[in-house]
C-alpha positions as MATLAB code, in Angstrom:
seq = 'XXXXXXXXXXXXXXXXXXXXXXXXXXXXXXXXXXXXXXXXXXXXXXXXXXXXXXXXXXXXXXXXXXXXXXXXXXXXXXXXXXXXXXXXXXXXXXXXXXXXXXXXXXXXXXXXXXXXXXXXXXXXXXXXXXXXXXXXXXXXXXXXXXXXXXXXXXXXXXXXXXXXXXXXXXXXXXXXXXXXXXXXXXXXXXXXXXXXXXXXXXXXXXXXXXXXXXXX';
ca = [
      50.767  107.380   65.288;
      52.171  104.164   63.837;
      55.185  102.665   65.604;
      58.191  103.219   63.231;
      60.479  100.733   65.024;
      61.357   97.300   63.573;
      59.212   95.652   66.263;
      56.314   97.898   65.317;
      56.678   97.033   61.643;
      56.826   93.324   62.462;
      53.653   93.587   64.531;
      51.849   95.397   61.717;
      53.078   92.804   59.252;
      51.856   89.967   61.470;
      48.493   91.707   61.913;
      48.147   92.134   58.140;
      49.017   88.486   57.548;
      46.439   87.325   60.115;
      43.800   89.599   58.579;
      44.485   88.160   55.133;
      44.250   84.574   56.381;
      40.976   85.235   58.214;
      39.574   86.994   55.142;
      40.584   84.027   52.983;
      38.865   81.646   55.426;
      35.675   83.717   55.133;
      35.842   83.757   51.323;
      36.508   80.054   50.779;
      33.972   78.864   53.366;
      31.306   81.050   51.778;
      32.168   80.721   48.070;
      34.717   77.929   47.567;
      38.057   78.062   45.767;
      37.104   78.529   42.139;
      37.359   82.295   41.860;
      39.604   83.030   44.825;
      42.175   85.745   44.109;
      44.685   87.617   46.249;
      42.986   90.899   45.298;
      39.590   89.605   46.446;
      41.042   88.558   49.800;
      42.951   91.841   50.165;
      39.744   93.816   49.555;
      37.909   91.807   52.201;
      40.771   92.270   54.669;
      40.905   96.009   53.973;
      44.534   96.002   52.814;
      46.253   96.605   49.497;
      46.640   93.905   46.855;
      50.385   94.561   47.063;
      50.318   93.544   50.749;
      48.648   90.246   49.877;
      51.245   89.568   47.194;
      54.070   90.495   49.579;
      52.892   88.140   52.333;
      51.827   85.172   50.206;
      52.838   85.599   46.571;
      50.354   83.035   45.231;
      46.858   81.774   45.976;
      48.307   78.325   46.768;
      50.578   79.837   49.421;
      47.586   81.627   50.932;
      45.537   78.414   50.952;
      48.371   76.647   52.756;
      48.094   79.282   55.491;
      44.309   78.818   55.535;
      44.749   75.052   56.022;
      47.088   75.642   58.972;
      44.690   78.195   60.485;
      41.715   75.831   60.262;
      43.689   72.899   61.660;
      44.921   74.974   64.599;
      41.367   76.112   65.307;
      40.166   72.497   65.216;
      42.959   71.431   67.582;
      41.935   74.151   70.043;
      38.304   72.992   69.974;
      39.282   69.347   70.374;
      41.666   70.287   73.155;
      38.778   71.784   75.119;
      36.683   68.630   74.648;
      39.660   66.551   75.765;
      40.144   68.692   78.877;
      36.470   68.350   79.841;
      36.481   64.575   79.248;
      39.617   64.069   81.334;
      38.118   66.139   84.157;
      35.026   63.910   84.186;
      32.729   66.628   82.874;
      32.119   64.585   79.675;
      32.215   60.889   78.825;
      34.101   59.687   75.752;
      30.721   59.289   74.023;
      29.780   62.853   75.018;
      33.053   64.241   73.660;
      32.923   62.336   70.364;
      29.270   63.236   69.829;
      29.965   66.897   70.564;
      32.812   66.757   68.043;
      30.460   65.413   65.358;
      27.604   67.785   66.183;
      29.985   70.744   65.971;
      31.455   69.616   62.630;
      28.098   68.909   61.033;
      26.174   71.814   62.506;
      27.565   75.320   63.011;
      30.961   74.448   61.525;
      29.747   72.466   58.505;
      31.000   75.067   55.953;
      34.399   75.097   57.668;
      34.529   71.287   57.770;
      33.751   71.090   54.047;
      36.518   73.617   53.407;
      38.966   71.533   55.463;
      38.065   68.423   53.467;
      38.538   70.290   50.182;
      41.888   71.666   51.320;
      43.126   68.213   52.301;
      42.152   66.937   48.849;
      44.049   69.820   47.220;
      47.157   69.060   49.259;
      46.887   65.353   48.436;
      46.722   66.257   44.749;
      49.818   68.433   45.022;
      48.091   71.817   45.065;
      48.321   74.380   47.816;
      51.671   73.268   49.199;
      52.074   71.104   52.265;
      50.731   72.359   55.569;
      53.230   72.384   58.413;
      53.130   72.232   62.192;
      51.721   69.821   64.772;
      48.162   70.047   63.467;
      49.288   69.009   60.000;
      51.566   66.252   61.305;
      48.577   64.480   62.854;
      45.262   66.265   62.242;
      42.808   65.934   65.150;
      45.566   64.581   67.409;
      43.722   65.862   70.499;
      40.821   63.497   69.879;
      43.219   60.626   69.143;
      44.868   61.394   72.511;
      41.487   61.261   74.243;
      40.557   57.944   72.627;
      43.966   56.556   73.571;
      43.149   57.295   77.225;
      40.384   54.699   76.904;
      41.863   52.083   74.569;
      45.447   52.311   75.869;
      47.100   51.921   72.473;
      47.970   54.624   69.937;
      47.365   52.466   66.886;
      43.952   51.326   68.144;
      43.115   54.939   68.955;
      43.997   56.007   65.409;
      41.859   53.206   63.973;
      38.883   54.227   66.106;
      39.374   57.869   65.204;
      39.400   56.873   61.519;
      35.912   55.492   62.123;
      34.829   58.755   63.778;
      36.256   60.804   60.921;
      34.704   58.507   58.329;
      31.348   58.870   60.065;
      31.642   62.651   59.928;
      32.704   62.632   56.262;
      29.715   60.467   55.287;
      27.335   62.567   57.353;
      28.445   65.908   55.943;
      27.400   64.746   52.448;
      24.054   63.278   53.542;
      20.979   64.851   51.851;
      19.386   65.353   55.284;
      21.866   66.318   58.020;
      21.734   63.802   60.885;
      20.624   65.096   64.257;
      22.335   64.692   67.611;
      20.407   61.508   68.586;
      21.391   59.729   65.351;
      25.004   60.817   65.667;
      25.094   59.700   69.294;
      23.656   56.296   68.402;
      26.157   55.800   65.569;
      28.990   56.884   67.813;
      27.854   54.527   70.585;
      27.865   51.585   68.169;
      31.298   52.566   66.897;
      32.677   52.671   70.452;
      30.966   49.390   71.313;
      32.577   47.794   68.274;
      35.940   48.800   69.734;
      35.024   47.133   73.039;
      34.132   50.358   74.866;
      30.829   50.388   76.762;
      28.763   53.576   76.855;
      26.009   52.841   79.446;
      23.891   55.457   77.744;
      20.173   54.903   77.119;
      20.122   58.035   74.956;
      22.350   56.257   72.442;
      19.360   54.340   71.011;
      16.970   56.780   69.310;
      13.451   55.823   68.293;
      12.899   54.811   64.671;
       9.670   54.626   62.714;
       8.700   51.344   61.014;
       8.969   53.003   57.605;
      12.141   54.999   58.026;
      15.369   53.806   59.603;
      18.528   55.755   60.340;
      20.129   53.963   57.394;
      17.424   55.385   55.095;
      18.330   58.930   56.093;
      22.054   58.684   56.720;
      24.409   56.357   54.830;
];
């Protein structure tokens, strides 16, 4: 029997809202934004279209919630990498490479969705995401880099290189593998004055095909 109390109604409302956001994440990562509707998301979440309208009102409001959800998920993943690096389980190169491999491998559709959402927000569509993740996306990785470079501004600059590397790679015709990503990341860190001491950071290349040929 459903809980008729105000607390019970609030819990059900929160559960419905979460279900709608997760359904919207599934829809946009699989099919993009073009034909996204509140009814489509409600059907996928197994709730009424009226519930979707009540909780969000417009598709843009729903996409704002999707952006926040994806950013929070990314922060949680980066937070785990940061914890492992600070405990000595991973080097900075390990952590940054794992970040790239995750974005460009299993989470590539989600990463593309995040990029598209950020473009929408920059163009004035979809509202403005709120919360710590939106204030400084990927702040956990910036924190980790700051541990090594000792300066927040330098850490942001180095992270911009990491993010730029991931953005270029996600559009590459042939997705780069872990050895290529590790080598690129090692050179990026070396350019910032951070040594890697990692022989694996220099993958073998054929005389006829360089990394640059495969990955801009």
